[in-house]
């Protein structure tokens, strides 16, 4: 099949499946909102691939999708909240997190 005939969600799924099914995966994989543009059934398969990949690699996913989160156990989910409505950059500049910011 020619790639231009596939939907964005289908192409995204193929790319993510390729990354998650690597025979020698990296120690850590970080994927931002992997479910975007995917059919609900594809999200279910994606969740299975993520879970399987997590046995060989640390897989970190950021998502706002309750559909994707529903496929995981609560102990596998970390919820992050913005501290006092500050951005990460604000916290860094205020020296609440370590490191020294470079002043622009």
CSV table of C-alpha atoms in Angstrom, one decimal:
chain,number,residue,atom,x,y,z
A,1,UNK,CA,0.0,0.0,0.0
A,2,UNK,CA,1.2,3.5,-0.8
A,3,UNK,CA,1.8,5.6,2.3
A,4,UNK,CA,-0.2,8.6,0.8
A,5,UNK,CA,-3.3,6.4,0.9
A,6,UNK,CA,-3.1,5.8,4.6
A,7,UNK,CA,-4.7,8.0,7.2
A,8,UNK,CA,-2.5,9.9,9.7
A,9,UNK,CA,-3.7,7.6,12.5
A,10,UNK,CA,-2.7,4.5,10.5
A,11,UNK,CA,0.7,5.9,9.6
A,12,UNK,CA,1.2,6.9,13.3
A,13,UNK,CA,0.2,3.4,14.4
A,14,UNK,CA,2.7,1.7,12.0
A,15,UNK,CA,5.5,3.9,13.2
A,16,UNK,CA,4.7,3.4,16.9
A,17,UNK,CA,4.3,-0.4,16.4
A,18,UNK,CA,7.7,-0.5,14.7
A,19,UNK,CA,9.3,1.4,17.6
A,20,UNK,CA,7.6,-0.7,20.3
A,21,UNK,CA,8.4,-4.0,18.6
A,22,UNK,CA,12.1,-3.5,18.2
A,23,UNK,CA,14.0,-6.7,18.9
A,24,UNK,CA,16.6,-4.7,20.9
A,25,UNK,CA,14.7,-1.7,22.2
A,26,UNK,CA,16.4,1.2,23.9
A,27,UNK,CA,16.4,1.4,27.7
A,28,UNK,CA,13.8,4.2,27.7
A,29,UNK,CA,11.1,5.2,25.2
A,30,UNK,CA,9.2,8.4,25.7
A,31,UNK,CA,6.1,8.9,23.5
A,32,UNK,CA,3.9,12.0,23.6
A,33,UNK,CA,0.2,11.4,23.0
A,34,UNK,CA,0.6,8.2,20.9
A,35,UNK,CA,-3.2,7.7,20.5
A,36,UNK,CA,-3.8,10.9,18.4
A,37,UNK,CA,-5.8,10.3,15.3
A,38,UNK,CA,-6.3,6.6,15.9
A,39,UNK,CA,-9.4,4.5,15.8
A,40,UNK,CA,-10.5,3.3,19.2
A,41,UNK,CA,-9.7,-0.4,18.3
A,42,UNK,CA,-6.2,0.7,17.2
A,43,UNK,CA,-5.8,2.4,20.7
A,44,UNK,CA,-6.5,-1.0,22.3
A,45,UNK,CA,-3.8,-2.7,20.2
A,46,UNK,CA,-1.4,0.2,20.9
A,47,UNK,CA,-2.0,-0.3,24.6
A,48,UNK,CA,-1.1,-4.0,24.3
A,49,UNK,CA,2.1,-3.1,22.4
A,50,UNK,CA,3.1,-0.5,25.0
A,51,UNK,CA,2.5,-3.0,27.9
A,52,UNK,CA,4.5,-5.7,26.1
A,53,UNK,CA,7.4,-3.3,25.3
A,54,UNK,CA,7.4,-2.3,29.0
A,55,UNK,CA,8.9,-5.7,29.9
A,56,UNK,CA,12.1,-4.9,28.0
A,57,UNK,CA,12.2,-1.1,28.2
A,58,UNK,CA,11.0,1.8,30.4
A,59,UNK,CA,8.1,3.2,28.4
A,60,UNK,CA,6.9,6.7,29.3
A,61,UNK,CA,3.7,7.9,27.7
A,62,UNK,CA,2.1,11.3,28.1
A,63,UNK,CA,-1.6,11.4,27.3
A,64,UNK,CA,-4.8,13.2,27.9
A,65,UNK,CA,-6.8,10.2,26.6
A,66,UNK,CA,-9.0,8.4,29.2
A,67,UNK,CA,-9.5,5.7,26.5
A,68,UNK,CA,-5.8,4.9,26.4
A,69,UNK,CA,-5.4,5.0,30.2
A,70,UNK,CA,-8.3,2.6,30.7
A,71,UNK,CA,-6.1,-0.2,29.3
A,72,UNK,CA,-3.6,0.0,32.1
A,73,UNK,CA,-3.6,-0.8,35.8
A,74,UNK,CA,-3.7,2.0,38.3
A,75,UNK,CA,-0.2,1.1,39.7
A,76,UNK,CA,1.2,1.8,36.2
A,77,UNK,CA,-0.1,5.3,36.0
A,78,UNK,CA,1.5,8.5,37.3
A,79,UNK,CA,-0.6,11.6,37.3
A,80,UNK,CA,1.3,14.9,37.2
A,81,UNK,CA,-0.2,18.2,38.3
A,82,UNK,CA,1.2,21.7,37.8
A,83,UNK,CA,2.5,22.9,41.2
A,84,UNK,CA,0.8,26.2,42.2
A,85,UNK,CA,0.1,26.8,38.5
A,86,UNK,CA,3.8,27.4,37.7
A,87,UNK,CA,5.3,26.1,34.6
A,88,UNK,CA,8.4,23.9,34.7
A,89,UNK,CA,10.5,26.9,33.6
A,90,UNK,CA,9.0,29.0,36.4
A,91,UNK,CA,9.9,26.4,39.0
A,92,UNK,CA,13.4,26.2,37.6
A,93,UNK,CA,13.9,30.0,37.6
A,94,UNK,CA,12.7,30.1,41.2
A,95,UNK,CA,15.3,27.4,42.0
A,96,UNK,CA,12.6,25.0,43.3
A,97,UNK,CA,14.1,22.3,41.1
A,98,UNK,CA,17.8,21.9,40.8
A,99,UNK,CA,20.0,23.4,38.2
A,100,UNK,CA,20.9,26.9,37.4
A,101,UNK,CA,18.9,28.7,34.6
A,102,UNK,CA,20.7,30.5,31.9
A,103,UNK,CA,19.4,34.1,31.8
A,104,UNK,CA,18.3,35.2,28.4
